[in-house]
PDB file of N, CA and C in Angstrom:
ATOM      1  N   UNK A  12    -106.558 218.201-105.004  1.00 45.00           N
ATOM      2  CA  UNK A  12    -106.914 219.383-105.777  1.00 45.00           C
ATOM      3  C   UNK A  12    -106.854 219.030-107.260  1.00 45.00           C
ATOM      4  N   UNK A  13    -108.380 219.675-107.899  1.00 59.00           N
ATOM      5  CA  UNK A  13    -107.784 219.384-109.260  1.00 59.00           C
ATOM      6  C   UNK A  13    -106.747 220.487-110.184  1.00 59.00           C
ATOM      7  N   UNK A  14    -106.560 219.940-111.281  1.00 62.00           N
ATOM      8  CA  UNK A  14    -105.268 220.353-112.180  1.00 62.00           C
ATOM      9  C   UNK A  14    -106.564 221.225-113.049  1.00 62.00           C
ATOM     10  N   UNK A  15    -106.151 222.397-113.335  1.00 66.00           N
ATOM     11  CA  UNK A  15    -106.822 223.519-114.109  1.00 66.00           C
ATOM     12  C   UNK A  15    -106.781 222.485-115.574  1.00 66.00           C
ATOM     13  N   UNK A  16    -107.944 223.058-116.236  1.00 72.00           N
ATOM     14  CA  UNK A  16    -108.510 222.642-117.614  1.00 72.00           C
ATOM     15  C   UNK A  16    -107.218 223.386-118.714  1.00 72.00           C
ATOM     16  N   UNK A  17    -106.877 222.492-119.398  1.00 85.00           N
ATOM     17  CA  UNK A  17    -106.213 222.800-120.479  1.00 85.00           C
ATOM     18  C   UNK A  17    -107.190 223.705-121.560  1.00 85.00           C
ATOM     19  N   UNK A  18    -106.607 225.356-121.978  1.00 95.00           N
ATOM     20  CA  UNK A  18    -107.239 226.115-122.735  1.00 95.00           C
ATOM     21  C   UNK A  18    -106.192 226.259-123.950  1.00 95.00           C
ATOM     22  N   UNK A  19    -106.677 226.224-125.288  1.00 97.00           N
ATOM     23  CA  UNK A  19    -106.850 226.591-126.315  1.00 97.00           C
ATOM     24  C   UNK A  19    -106.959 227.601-126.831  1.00 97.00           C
ATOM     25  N   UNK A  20    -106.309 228.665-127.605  1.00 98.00           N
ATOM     26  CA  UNK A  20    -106.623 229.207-127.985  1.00 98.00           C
ATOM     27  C   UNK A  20    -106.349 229.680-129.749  1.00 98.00           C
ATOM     28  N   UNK A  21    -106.851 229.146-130.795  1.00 97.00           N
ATOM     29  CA  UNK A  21    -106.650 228.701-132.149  1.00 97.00           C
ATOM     30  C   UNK A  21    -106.020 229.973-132.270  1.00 97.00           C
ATOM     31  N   UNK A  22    -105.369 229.923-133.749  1.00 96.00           N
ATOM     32  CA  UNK A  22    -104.298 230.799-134.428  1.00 96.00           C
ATOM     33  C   UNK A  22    -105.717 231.751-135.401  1.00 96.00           C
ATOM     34  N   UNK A  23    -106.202 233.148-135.436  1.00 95.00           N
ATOM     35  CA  UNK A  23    -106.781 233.832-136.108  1.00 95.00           C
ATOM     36  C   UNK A  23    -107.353 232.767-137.503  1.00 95.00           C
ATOM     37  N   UNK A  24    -108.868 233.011-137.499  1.00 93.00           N
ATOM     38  CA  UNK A  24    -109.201 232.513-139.162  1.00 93.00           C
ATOM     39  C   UNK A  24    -109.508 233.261-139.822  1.00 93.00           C
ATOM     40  N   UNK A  25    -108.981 233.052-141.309  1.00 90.00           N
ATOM     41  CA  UNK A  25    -109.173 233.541-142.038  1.00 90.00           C
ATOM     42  C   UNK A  25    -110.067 235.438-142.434  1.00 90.00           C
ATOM     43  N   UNK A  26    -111.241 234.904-141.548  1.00 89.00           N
ATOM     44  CA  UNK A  26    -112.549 235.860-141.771  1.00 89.00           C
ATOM     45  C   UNK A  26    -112.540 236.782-140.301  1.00 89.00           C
ATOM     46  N   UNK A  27    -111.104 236.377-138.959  1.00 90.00           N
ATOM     47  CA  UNK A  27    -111.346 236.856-137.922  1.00 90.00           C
ATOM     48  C   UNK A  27    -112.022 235.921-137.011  1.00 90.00           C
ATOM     49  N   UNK A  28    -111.069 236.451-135.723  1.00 95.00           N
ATOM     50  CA  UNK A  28    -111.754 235.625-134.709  1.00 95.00           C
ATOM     51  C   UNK A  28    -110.547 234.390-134.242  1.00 95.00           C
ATOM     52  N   UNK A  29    -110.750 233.936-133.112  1.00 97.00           N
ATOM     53  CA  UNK A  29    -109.762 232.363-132.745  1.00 97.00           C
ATOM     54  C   UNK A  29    -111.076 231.571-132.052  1.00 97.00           C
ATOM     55  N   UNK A  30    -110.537 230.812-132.265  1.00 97.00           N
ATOM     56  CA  UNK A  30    -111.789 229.412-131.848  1.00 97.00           C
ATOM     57  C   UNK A  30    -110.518 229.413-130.236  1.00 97.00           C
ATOM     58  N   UNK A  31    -111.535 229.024-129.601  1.00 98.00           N
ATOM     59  CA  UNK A  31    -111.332 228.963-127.746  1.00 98.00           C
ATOM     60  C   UNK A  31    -111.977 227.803-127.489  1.00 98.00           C
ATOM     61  N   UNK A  32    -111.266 226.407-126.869  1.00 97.00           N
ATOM     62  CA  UNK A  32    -111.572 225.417-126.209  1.00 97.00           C
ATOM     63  C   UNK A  32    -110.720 225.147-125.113  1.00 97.00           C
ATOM     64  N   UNK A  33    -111.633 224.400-124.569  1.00 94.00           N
ATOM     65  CA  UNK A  33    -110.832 224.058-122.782  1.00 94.00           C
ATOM     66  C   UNK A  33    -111.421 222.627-122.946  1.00 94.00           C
ATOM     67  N   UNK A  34    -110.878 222.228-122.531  1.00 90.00           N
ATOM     68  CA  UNK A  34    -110.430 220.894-122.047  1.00 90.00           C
ATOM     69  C   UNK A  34    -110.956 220.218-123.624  1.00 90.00           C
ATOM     70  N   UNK A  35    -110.616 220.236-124.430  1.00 89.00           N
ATOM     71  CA  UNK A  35    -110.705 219.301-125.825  1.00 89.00           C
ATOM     72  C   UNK A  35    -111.992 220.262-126.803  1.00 89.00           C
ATOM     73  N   UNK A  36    -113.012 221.220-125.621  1.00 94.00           N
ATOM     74  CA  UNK A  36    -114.398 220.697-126.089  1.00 94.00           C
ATOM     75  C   UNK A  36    -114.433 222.671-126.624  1.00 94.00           C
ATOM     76  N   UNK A  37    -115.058 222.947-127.814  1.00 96.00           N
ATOM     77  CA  UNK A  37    -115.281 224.206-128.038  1.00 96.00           C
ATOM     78  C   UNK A  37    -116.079 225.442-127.410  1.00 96.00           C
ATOM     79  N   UNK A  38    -115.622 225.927-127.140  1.00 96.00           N
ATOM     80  CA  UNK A  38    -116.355 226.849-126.257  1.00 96.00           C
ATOM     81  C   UNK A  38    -117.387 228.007-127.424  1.00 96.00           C
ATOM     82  N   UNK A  39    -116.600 228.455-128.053  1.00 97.00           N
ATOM     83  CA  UNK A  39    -116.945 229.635-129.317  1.00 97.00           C
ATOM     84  C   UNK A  39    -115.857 230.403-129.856  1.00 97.00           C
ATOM     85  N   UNK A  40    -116.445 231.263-130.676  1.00 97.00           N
ATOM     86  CA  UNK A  40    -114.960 232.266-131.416  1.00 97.00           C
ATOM     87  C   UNK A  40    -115.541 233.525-130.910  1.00 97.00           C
ATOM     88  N   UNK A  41    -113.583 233.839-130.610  1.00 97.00           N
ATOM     89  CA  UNK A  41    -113.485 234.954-129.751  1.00 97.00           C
ATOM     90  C   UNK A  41    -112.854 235.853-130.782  1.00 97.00           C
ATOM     91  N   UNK A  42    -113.845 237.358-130.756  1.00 95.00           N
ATOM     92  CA  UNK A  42    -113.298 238.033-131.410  1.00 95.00           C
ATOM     93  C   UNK A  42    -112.531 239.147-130.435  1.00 95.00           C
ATOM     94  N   UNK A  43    -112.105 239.176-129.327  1.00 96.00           N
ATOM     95  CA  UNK A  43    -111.387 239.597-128.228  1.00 96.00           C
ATOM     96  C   UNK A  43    -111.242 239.275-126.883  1.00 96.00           C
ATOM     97  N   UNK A  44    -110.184 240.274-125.773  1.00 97.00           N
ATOM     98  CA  UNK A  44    -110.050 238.994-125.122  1.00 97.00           C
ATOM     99  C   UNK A  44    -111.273 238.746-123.830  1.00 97.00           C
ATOM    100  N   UNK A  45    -112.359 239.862-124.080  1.00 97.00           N
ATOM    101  CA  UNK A  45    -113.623 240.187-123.305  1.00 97.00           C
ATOM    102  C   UNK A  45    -114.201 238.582-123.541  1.00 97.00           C
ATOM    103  N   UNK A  46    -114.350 238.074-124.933  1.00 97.00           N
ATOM    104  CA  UNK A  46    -114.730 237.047-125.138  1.00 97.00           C
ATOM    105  C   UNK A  46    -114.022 235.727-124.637  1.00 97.00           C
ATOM    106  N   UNK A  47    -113.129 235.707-124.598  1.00 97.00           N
ATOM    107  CA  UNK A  47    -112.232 234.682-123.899  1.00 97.00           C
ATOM    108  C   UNK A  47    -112.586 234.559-122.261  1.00 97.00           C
ATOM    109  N   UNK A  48    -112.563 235.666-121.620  1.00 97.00           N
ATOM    110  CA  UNK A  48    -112.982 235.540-120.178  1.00 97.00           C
ATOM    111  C   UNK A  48    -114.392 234.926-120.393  1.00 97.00           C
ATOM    112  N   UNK A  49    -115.408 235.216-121.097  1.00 97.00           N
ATOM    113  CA  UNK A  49    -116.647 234.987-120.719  1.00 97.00           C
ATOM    114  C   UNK A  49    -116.937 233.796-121.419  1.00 97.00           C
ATOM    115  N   UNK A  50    -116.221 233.275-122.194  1.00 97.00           N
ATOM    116  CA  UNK A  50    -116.231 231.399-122.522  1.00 97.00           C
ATOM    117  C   UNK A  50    -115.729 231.101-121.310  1.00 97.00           C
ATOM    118  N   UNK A  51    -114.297 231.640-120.591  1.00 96.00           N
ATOM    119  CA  UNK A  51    -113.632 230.180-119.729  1.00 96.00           C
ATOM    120  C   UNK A  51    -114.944 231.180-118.014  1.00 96.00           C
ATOM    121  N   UNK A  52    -115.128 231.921-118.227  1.00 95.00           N
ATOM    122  CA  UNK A  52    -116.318 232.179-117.154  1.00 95.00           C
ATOM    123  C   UNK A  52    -117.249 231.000-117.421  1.00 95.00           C
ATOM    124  N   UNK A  53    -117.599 230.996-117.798  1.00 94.00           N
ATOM    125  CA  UNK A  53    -119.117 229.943-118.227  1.00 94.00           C
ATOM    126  C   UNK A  53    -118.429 228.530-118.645  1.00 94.00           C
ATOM    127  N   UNK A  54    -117.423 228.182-118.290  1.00 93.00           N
ATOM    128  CA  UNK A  54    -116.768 226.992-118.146  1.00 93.00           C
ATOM    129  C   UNK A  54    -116.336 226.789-116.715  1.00 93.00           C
ATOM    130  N   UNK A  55    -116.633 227.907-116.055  1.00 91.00           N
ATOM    131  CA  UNK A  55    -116.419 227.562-114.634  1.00 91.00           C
ATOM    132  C   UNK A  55    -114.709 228.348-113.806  1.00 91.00           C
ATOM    133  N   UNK A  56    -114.149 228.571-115.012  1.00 91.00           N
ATOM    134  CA  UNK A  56    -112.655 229.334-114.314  1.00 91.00           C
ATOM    135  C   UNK A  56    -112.909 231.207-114.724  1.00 91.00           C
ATOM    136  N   UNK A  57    -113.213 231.312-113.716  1.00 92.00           N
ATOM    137  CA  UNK A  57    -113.292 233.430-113.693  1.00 92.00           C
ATOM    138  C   UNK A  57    -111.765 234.011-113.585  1.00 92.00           C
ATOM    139  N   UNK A  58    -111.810 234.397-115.315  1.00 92.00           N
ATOM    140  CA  UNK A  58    -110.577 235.257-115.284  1.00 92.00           C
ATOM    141  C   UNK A  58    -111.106 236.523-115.822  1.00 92.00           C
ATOM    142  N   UNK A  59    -110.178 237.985-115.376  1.00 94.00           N
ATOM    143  CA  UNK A  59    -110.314 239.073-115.923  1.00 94.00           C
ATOM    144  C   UNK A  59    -109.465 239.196-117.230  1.00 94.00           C
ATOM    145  N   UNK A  60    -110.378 239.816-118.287  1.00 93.00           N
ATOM    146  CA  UNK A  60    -109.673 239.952-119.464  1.00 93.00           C
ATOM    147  C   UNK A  60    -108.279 240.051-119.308  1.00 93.00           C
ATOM    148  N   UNK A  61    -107.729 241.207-118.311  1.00 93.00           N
ATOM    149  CA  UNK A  61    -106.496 241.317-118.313  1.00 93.00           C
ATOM    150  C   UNK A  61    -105.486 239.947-118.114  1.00 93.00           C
ATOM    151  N   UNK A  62    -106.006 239.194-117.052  1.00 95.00           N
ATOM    152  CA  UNK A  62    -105.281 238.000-116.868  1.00 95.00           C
ATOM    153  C   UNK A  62    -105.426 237.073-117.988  1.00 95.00           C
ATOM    154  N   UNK A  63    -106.457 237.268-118.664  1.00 95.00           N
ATOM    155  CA  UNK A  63    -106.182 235.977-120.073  1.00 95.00           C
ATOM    156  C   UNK A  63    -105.184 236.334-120.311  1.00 95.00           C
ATOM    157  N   UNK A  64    -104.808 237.956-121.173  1.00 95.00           N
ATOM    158  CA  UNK A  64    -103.370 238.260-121.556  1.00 95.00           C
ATOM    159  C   UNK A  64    -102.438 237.450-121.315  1.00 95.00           C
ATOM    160  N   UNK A  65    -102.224 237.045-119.743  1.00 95.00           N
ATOM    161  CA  UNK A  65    -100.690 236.671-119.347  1.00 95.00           C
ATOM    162  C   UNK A  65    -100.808 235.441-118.842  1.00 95.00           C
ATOM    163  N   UNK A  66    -101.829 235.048-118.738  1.00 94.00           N
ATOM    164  CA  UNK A  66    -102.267 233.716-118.163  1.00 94.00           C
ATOM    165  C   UNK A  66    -101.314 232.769-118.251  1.00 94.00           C
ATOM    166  N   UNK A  67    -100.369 231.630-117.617  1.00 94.00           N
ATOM    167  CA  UNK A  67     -99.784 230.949-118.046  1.00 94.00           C
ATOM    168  C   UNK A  67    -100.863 229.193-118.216  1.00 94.00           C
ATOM    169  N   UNK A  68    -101.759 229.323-118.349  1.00 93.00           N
ATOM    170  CA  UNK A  68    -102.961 228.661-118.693  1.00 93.00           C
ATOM    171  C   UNK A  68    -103.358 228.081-120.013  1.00 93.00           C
ATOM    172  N   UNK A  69    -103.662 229.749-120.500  1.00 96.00           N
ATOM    173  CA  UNK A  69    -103.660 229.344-121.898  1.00 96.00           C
ATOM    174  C   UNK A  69    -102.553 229.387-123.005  1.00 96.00           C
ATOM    175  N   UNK A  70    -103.066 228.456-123.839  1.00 96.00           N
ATOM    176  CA  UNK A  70    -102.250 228.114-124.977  1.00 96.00           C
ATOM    177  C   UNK A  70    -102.097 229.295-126.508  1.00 96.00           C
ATOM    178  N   UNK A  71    -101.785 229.864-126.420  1.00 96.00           N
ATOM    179  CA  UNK A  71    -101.986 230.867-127.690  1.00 96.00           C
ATOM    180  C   UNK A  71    -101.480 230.418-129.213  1.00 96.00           C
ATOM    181  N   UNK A  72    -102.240 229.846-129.722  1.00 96.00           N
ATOM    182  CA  UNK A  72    -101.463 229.245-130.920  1.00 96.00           C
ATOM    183  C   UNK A  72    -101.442 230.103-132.093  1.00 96.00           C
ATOM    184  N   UNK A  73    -100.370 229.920-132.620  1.00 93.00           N
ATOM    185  CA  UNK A  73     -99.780 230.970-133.701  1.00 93.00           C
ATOM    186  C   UNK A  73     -99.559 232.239-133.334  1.00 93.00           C
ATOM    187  N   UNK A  74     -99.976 233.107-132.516  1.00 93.00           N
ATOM    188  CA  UNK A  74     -99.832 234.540-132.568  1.00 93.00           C
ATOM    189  C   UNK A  74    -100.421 235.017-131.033  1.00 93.00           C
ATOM    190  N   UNK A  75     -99.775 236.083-130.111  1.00 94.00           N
ATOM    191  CA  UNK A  75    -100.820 236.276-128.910  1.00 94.00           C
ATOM    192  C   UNK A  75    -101.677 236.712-128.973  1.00 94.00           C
ATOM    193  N   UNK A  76    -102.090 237.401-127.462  1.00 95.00           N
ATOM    194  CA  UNK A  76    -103.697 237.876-127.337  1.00 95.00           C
ATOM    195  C   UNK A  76    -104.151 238.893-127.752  1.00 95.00           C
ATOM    196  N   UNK A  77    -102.990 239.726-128.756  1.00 92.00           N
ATOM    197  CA  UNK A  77    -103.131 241.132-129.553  1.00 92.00           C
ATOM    198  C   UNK A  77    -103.383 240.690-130.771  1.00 92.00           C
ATOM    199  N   UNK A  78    -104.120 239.493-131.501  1.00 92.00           N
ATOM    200  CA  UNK A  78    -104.094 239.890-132.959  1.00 92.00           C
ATOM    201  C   UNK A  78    -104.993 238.926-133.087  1.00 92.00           C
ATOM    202  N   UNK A  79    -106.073 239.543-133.413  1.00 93.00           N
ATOM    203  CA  UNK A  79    -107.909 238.681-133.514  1.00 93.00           C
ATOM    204  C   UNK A  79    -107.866 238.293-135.253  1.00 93.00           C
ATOM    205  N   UNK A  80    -107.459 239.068-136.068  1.00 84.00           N
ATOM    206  CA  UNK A  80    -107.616 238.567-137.436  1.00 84.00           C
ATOM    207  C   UNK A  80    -108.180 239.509-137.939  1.00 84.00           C
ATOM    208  N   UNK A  81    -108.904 239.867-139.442  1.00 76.00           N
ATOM    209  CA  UNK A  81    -108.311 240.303-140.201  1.00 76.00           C
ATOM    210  C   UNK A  81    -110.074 241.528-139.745  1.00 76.00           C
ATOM    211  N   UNK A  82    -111.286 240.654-138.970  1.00 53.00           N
ATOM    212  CA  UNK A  82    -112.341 241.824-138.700  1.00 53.00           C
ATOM    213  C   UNK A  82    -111.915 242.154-137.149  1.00 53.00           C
ATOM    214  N   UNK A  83    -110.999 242.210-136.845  1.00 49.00           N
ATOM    215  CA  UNK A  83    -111.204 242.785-135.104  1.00 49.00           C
ATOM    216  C   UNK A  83    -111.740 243.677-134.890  1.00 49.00           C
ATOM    217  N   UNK A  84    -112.302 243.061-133.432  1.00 52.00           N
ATOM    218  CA  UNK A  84    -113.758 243.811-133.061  1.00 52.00           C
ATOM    219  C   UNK A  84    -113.182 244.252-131.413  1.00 52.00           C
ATOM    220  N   UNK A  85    -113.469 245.660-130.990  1.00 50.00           N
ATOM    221  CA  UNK A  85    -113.248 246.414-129.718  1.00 50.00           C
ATOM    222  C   UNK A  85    -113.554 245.650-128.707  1.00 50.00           C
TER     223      UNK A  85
END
């Protein structure tokens, strides 16, 4: 069996938003966590927004899955 893809999830920039990569490679910037499911969807692992939340998967760097930066978007 393989070992789940290491996810990323960058610390808020500046202008809003976290950059989201899995396995080294960038997926896009997520301005919530709707966006996070539908990068690691289209990378092949189907999670529900809710489970990104708690995921023990991903990596949340600097801050959790409640704080997009300074334009958060619904």
């Amino acid at each position: 069996m393989s070992q789940p893809l290491p996810v990323i999830v960058s610390p808020p920039s500046p202008t809003g938003g976290r950059r989201v990569r899995v396995d080294g490679e960038i997926l896009g910037l997520a301005y919530n966590l709707g966006d996070v499911a539908e990068f690691l969807r289209r990378a092949g692992m189907e999670m529900e927004p809710v489970q990104v939340a708690v995921s023990p998967l991903i990596d949340w760097r600097g801050v959790g899955p409640e704080y997009w930066g300074p334009e958060t978007r619904a």
